[in-house]
Amino acid sequence: MLKDATDRAAVERAMAAVNQIVLGKTEPVRLAFACLLAAGHLLIEDVPGVGKTTLAHAIAASSGLSYQRIQFTSDLLPSDILGVSIYEREAGTFRFHPGPIFAQLVLADEINRATPKTQSALLEAMAELQVTGDGETRALPRPFFVIATQNPVDMAGTFPLPDSQLDRFLMRLSVGYPDAAAERAMLAAEDRRELLAELKPCLDAARLIQLQQQVRTITASAALIDYVQRLLVASRNHTGVRVGLSPRAGLALLAAARANAFLAARGHVLPADVQAVFAAVAAHRLVPSADLARSRDALTADLLRQVGVD
Amino acid sequence: MPLPVNPATTRLSALPLYAIGAVLSAALLAHAVWLPWPLLIFLYALIGNKVLWQWRFARALPWWLRVPSFVLAVTAAVASTGSPLSRDGGVALLLALAALKYQETQTLRDGRLLIAALLFISMTTFLFDQNLLVSIYTVTVTVAAFAAMTLLRRHDDVSGLTELRSTLLGAVRGSGRLALAALPLAVVVFLFFPRLGQPLWGAPWNSSQGKTGIGDELRPGMISKLWADDTPAFRVSFDGPIPPPRELYWRGPVLLSFDGQSWRRSPFERLADGYPLTFDDDRVQRYDVLMEATDQHWLFPLDLPIAAPRGARLLSDGQMMTLRNIVAPRRVQLRSASHGQLETTPLRGSLSAARRLPPGNNPQALALAQRWRAEGRDDAAVMAAALALFHASFGYSLEPPPLTPERSVDEFLFETQSGYCEHFASAFAFLMRAADIPARVVTGYLGGIYNGSGNYWTVRNSDAHAWTEVWLPGRGWVRVDPTSAVAPERIDRGNNERALPQAGRWYNAGWAAIWRDRFDVVSRWWRQRVVDFDALRQQQLLTPFGIANAAINQLLIALCIGSLAAVLFGAWWSLRGRQRHANDPLLAAWHGFGQRLQKRGCGRNPNEDPLHFCQRAARALPRDAARILELGKTFTRYRYASAASRDQIQSLVRGLRQFRPS
């Protein structure tokens, strides 16, 4: 199974490179790469200024994928993302100018500042891996990986993503403030953006697709699937949860756990893998009971505590 | 999973402390009905102080608060309830000490000790009352105490209400499940543990707060005190046709001597002369009376009783009394003849005592009666005149003007002219005696409430009544109820609902009455089947198995067999959740492995990844580290990586089972 040691080494190099730019955030970086390997999209949610965009940039640069960035604003239109057909006088026909979404890695910055209509255009493309316009369906490139960032929804000037669409993201991460040492290093050293420019890609599209296929072959035993299922059932029966985890969330959990096991150089998934990715995969898919002011992260911690491994 | 700790040094977190406080408060509440209220408030203040201190400062109460509260609480308990050797004093001291122990509770050991004490303290409620509600409440407190015990090791990692709720619910559910598993054993021990024919010791009864009820004296205001008391005095189920409520005179003390102020029982109990009742055998009523505890010896048979049951005697004037005071609910079977004639030929001396009046007492009434006589009326005409007088101008009132004790009859007859049964009975008997007709006052109860759900009558203390008996030649003692001349509805209704202040109470009407009746059926069942289950009934328990009168050794055998079955059932019931491991020997062996490590202070969290657990255990037990890690890795591989062969699994199971931490 571990014959792909060289491939995984490339991923590890990419992670190391990102960790040099985003200091003291090995766990979010690891989860972000797990998300990439599980072929899911990533949502990074945190207050402004903690390095969301830097993290997304670094991942994009180190992964060696073709890369576009969309800064979401309240006046952004769907066509600004998907592309537009323009009449060309010389040819006498309409010609499609593809939007920034036609890239292998799309960074959707501050996604919740755009109107719901624009958000939907992106999210639908993410789900279907294709764009339909002017009666023509155009496939998006592969691999297709969206990293979206957003500010916490209670901040001014935001349109919160609906619960149903949050589901399109495999993981939701928050970066969090750096610890004291990392922050000091950051303040003392040179500008992160210059380091970013120097970053060399460690992967490429073909290799990434191959890695994603390998991740899919990692063993999840019956006992492990039992454990995942117990987590799903517990989430539906928990008093603090209004809407529990869907079967799709269960699939997402397994996929993410497989990627985590892959990063740990293991050919099989352990409960520890499920636990490592559970908060990132499950927290944004749970709908807490309205009457109980209970954070989603506390709920996922509670679920992990409640459900026995075997 | 709990790790071994030193209970004397492990400090309790806030949640278990609050839980113990709640259980203590609940146990205290059960005693609120009798505990002197200043003591009750002080004990609650002690608990509240501890909770506040914990909440505000999160540390132990300082000594300068604990020492004075100790002195105060113990002094207050002893001063307000009497000797610690009496029932009340003992329980009050126990409660005070529990509240004081709570003051200084800081460690795990304190907590366990206090909860164990609370389990006992909650049982002291039964020294005071054993009715259904009290029993349910006490069992609830016990379950809560066990729940608090399971919370003792909880740390304050509870964030938010949901988790608090799920934590508490989990604790209550767990201890409730324990209680249910123990229930069969409790039933077996209740049924078969040999009971003594007589209690080993009596519950020390405090006469200072004896129950209200009818006594052997009638003075103004005695019965009206009972009207406020809606508790059942006794319950009756008839065997055969039920007489109309107006006929339900429940005969109590017969008051013969009048000293000018109050009526009392005759100092000479007339037992030797026999019981001169003549009655028709075909018209006898049979019924079953379930007396509540009164701490008196009166039974209240239907007028007129025929014979006394075992343990009671019947006096010649129709009073029935038990040989010992009724300190626990008691069931008797009685017969009565409502048509019977009592003492048609007078016994020696009985009539002269029934004619006696203190000289010079209530002169106006005396003069009135003598005038009636002087007008040449016979006995019947004098009675009719007295009843007509009441009927003409007297009113029935529950709050009559107060009377001067020495001339109460005169004032009542000529001035206030308003009163209730005891005024009428007393004045009527006085007038009769003044006219030289033998008369006496009978106290007891009238009517009752029919409980349709259980087909029985409940007679409450508020049904207390007083009436008169006069002796007529050839007819013997004849019951005359002068109250009926004034307030016939008081008699007709069979109970005092309309006439009394609580008539409009919500629980006497509509659906509330139905539910009250149903509840009464249940509490009667409880009383008869559970509280009254005594040595005699226990002996008959094995009758279905061909043993008519079970001896102690037979009961002990039944106890052993039953307990074994109950324990096995309880064990099966509480372990059945683990059944699923039975068909997975690998998992069972793994759990056994975890339990052995737990004994070494390195328990497995149920939600912990097996490999993490082994790494943790290996760090804690370096000498076994290699073996633990190897077993953990193999287990993980077989369970999560590739399907292992049967032999491989068996060898791993063996390895896990044989593992012993060195």
PDB file of C-alpha atoms in Angstrom, chain A residues 219-224 227 230 238-240 266 268-273 275 292-294 298 302 304-310, chain B residues 154 157 159-163 165-166 169 580-581 587 590-591 604-612 635-637 639-642:
ATOM      1  CA  THR A 219      -9.523   0.536   3.871  1.00  0.00           C
ATOM      2  CA  ALA A 220     -12.407   1.430   6.143  1.00  0.00           C
ATOM      3  CA  SER A 221     -13.284  -1.733   8.052  1.00  0.00           C
ATOM      4  CA  ALA A 222     -16.762  -2.777   9.129  1.00  0.00           C
ATOM      5  CA  ALA A 223     -15.906  -1.837  12.706  1.00  0.00           C
ATOM      6  CA  LEU A 224     -14.901   1.640  11.596  1.00  0.00           C
ATOM      7  CA  TYR A 227     -18.306   3.809  14.517  1.00  0.00           C
ATOM      8  CA  ARG A 230     -22.981   5.522  15.574  1.00  0.00           C
ATOM      9  CA  HIS A 238     -28.712  14.629  20.515  1.00  0.00           C
ATOM     10  CA  THR A 239     -30.931  17.040  22.407  1.00  0.00           C
ATOM     11  CA  GLY A 240     -28.913  20.058  21.354  1.00  0.00           C
ATOM     12  CA  ARG A 266      -1.567   4.271   6.979  1.00  0.00           C
ATOM     13  CA  HIS A 268      -6.512   1.839   6.849  1.00  0.00           C
ATOM     14  CA  VAL A 269      -8.703   4.274   8.706  1.00  0.00           C
ATOM     15  CA  LEU A 270      -8.634   4.338  12.508  1.00  0.00           C
ATOM     16  CA  PRO A 271     -11.185   5.862  14.819  1.00  0.00           C
ATOM     17  CA  ALA A 272      -8.538   8.446  15.594  1.00  0.00           C
ATOM     18  CA  ASP A 273      -8.737   9.609  11.956  1.00  0.00           C
ATOM     19  CA  GLN A 275     -12.051  11.951  15.451  1.00  0.00           C
ATOM     20  CA  LEU A 292     -30.123  26.437  23.214  1.00  0.00           C
ATOM     21  CA  ALA A 293     -27.231  28.771  22.706  1.00  0.00           C
ATOM     22  CA  ARG A 294     -24.767  26.010  22.042  1.00  0.00           C
ATOM     23  CA  ALA A 298     -19.178  22.195  21.553  1.00  0.00           C
ATOM     24  CA  ASP A 302     -19.992  16.343  22.984  1.00  0.00           C
ATOM     25  CA  LEU A 304     -17.284  12.492  20.218  1.00  0.00           C
ATOM     26  CA  ARG A 305     -17.420  12.159  23.977  1.00  0.00           C
ATOM     27  CA  GLN A 306     -20.767  10.375  23.923  1.00  0.00           C
ATOM     28  CA  VAL A 307     -20.068   7.802  21.258  1.00  0.00           C
ATOM     29  CA  GLY A 308     -17.909   4.882  22.252  1.00  0.00           C
ATOM     30  CA  VAL A 309     -15.318   3.624  19.795  1.00  0.00           C
ATOM     31  CA  ASP A 310     -16.297  -0.013  20.158  1.00  0.00           C
TER      32      ASP A 310
ATOM     33  CA  ARG B 154     -17.722  14.711  37.391  1.00  0.00           C
ATOM     34  CA  ASP B 157     -16.465  20.437  32.052  1.00  0.00           C
ATOM     35  CA  SER B 159     -20.619  23.907  29.071  1.00  0.00           C
ATOM     36  CA  GLY B 160     -24.077  25.234  28.536  1.00  0.00           C
ATOM     37  CA  LEU B 161     -27.541  24.071  29.384  1.00  0.00           C
ATOM     38  CA  THR B 162     -27.863  21.168  26.972  1.00  0.00           C
ATOM     39  CA  GLU B 163     -24.864  19.451  28.339  1.00  0.00           C
ATOM     40  CA  ARG B 165     -29.298  18.663  31.050  1.00  0.00           C
ATOM     41  CA  SER B 166     -27.864  15.637  29.328  1.00  0.00           C
ATOM     42  CA  LEU B 169     -30.511  13.180  32.707  1.00  0.00           C
ATOM     43  CA  ARG B 580     -23.432  -7.638  21.986  1.00  0.00           C
ATOM     44  CA  HIS B 581     -19.861  -8.387  23.002  1.00  0.00           C
ATOM     45  CA  LEU B 587     -14.002  -7.185  21.666  1.00  0.00           C
ATOM     46  CA  TRP B 590     -10.191  -6.193  24.551  1.00  0.00           C
ATOM     47  CA  HIS B 591     -12.529  -4.796  27.183  1.00  0.00           C
ATOM     48  CA  ARG B 604      -9.741   3.035  28.712  1.00  0.00           C
ATOM     49  CA  ASN B 605     -12.080   5.840  27.769  1.00  0.00           C
ATOM     50  CA  PRO B 606     -14.983   4.342  25.853  1.00  0.00           C
ATOM     51  CA  ASN B 607     -14.546   6.992  23.185  1.00  0.00           C
ATOM     52  CA  GLU B 608     -10.799   6.672  22.934  1.00  0.00           C
ATOM     53  CA  ASP B 609      -8.981   5.398  19.873  1.00  0.00           C
ATOM     54  CA  PRO B 610      -7.483   1.996  20.754  1.00  0.00           C
ATOM     55  CA  LEU B 611      -4.016   2.985  19.629  1.00  0.00           C
ATOM     56  CA  HIS B 612      -4.124   6.225  21.602  1.00  0.00           C
ATOM     57  CA  PHE B 635      -5.845  -5.383  17.747  1.00  0.00           C
ATOM     58  CA  THR B 636      -6.025  -2.256  15.616  1.00  0.00           C
ATOM     59  CA  ARG B 637      -4.744  -4.086  12.580  1.00  0.00           C
ATOM     60  CA  ARG B 639     -10.108  -4.667  13.619  1.00  0.00           C
ATOM     61  CA  TYR B 640      -9.482  -1.802  11.242  1.00  0.00           C
ATOM     62  CA  ALA B 641      -7.034  -2.878   8.549  1.00  0.00           C
ATOM     63  CA  SER B 642      -7.433  -6.293   7.011  1.00  0.00           C
TER      64      SER B 642
END
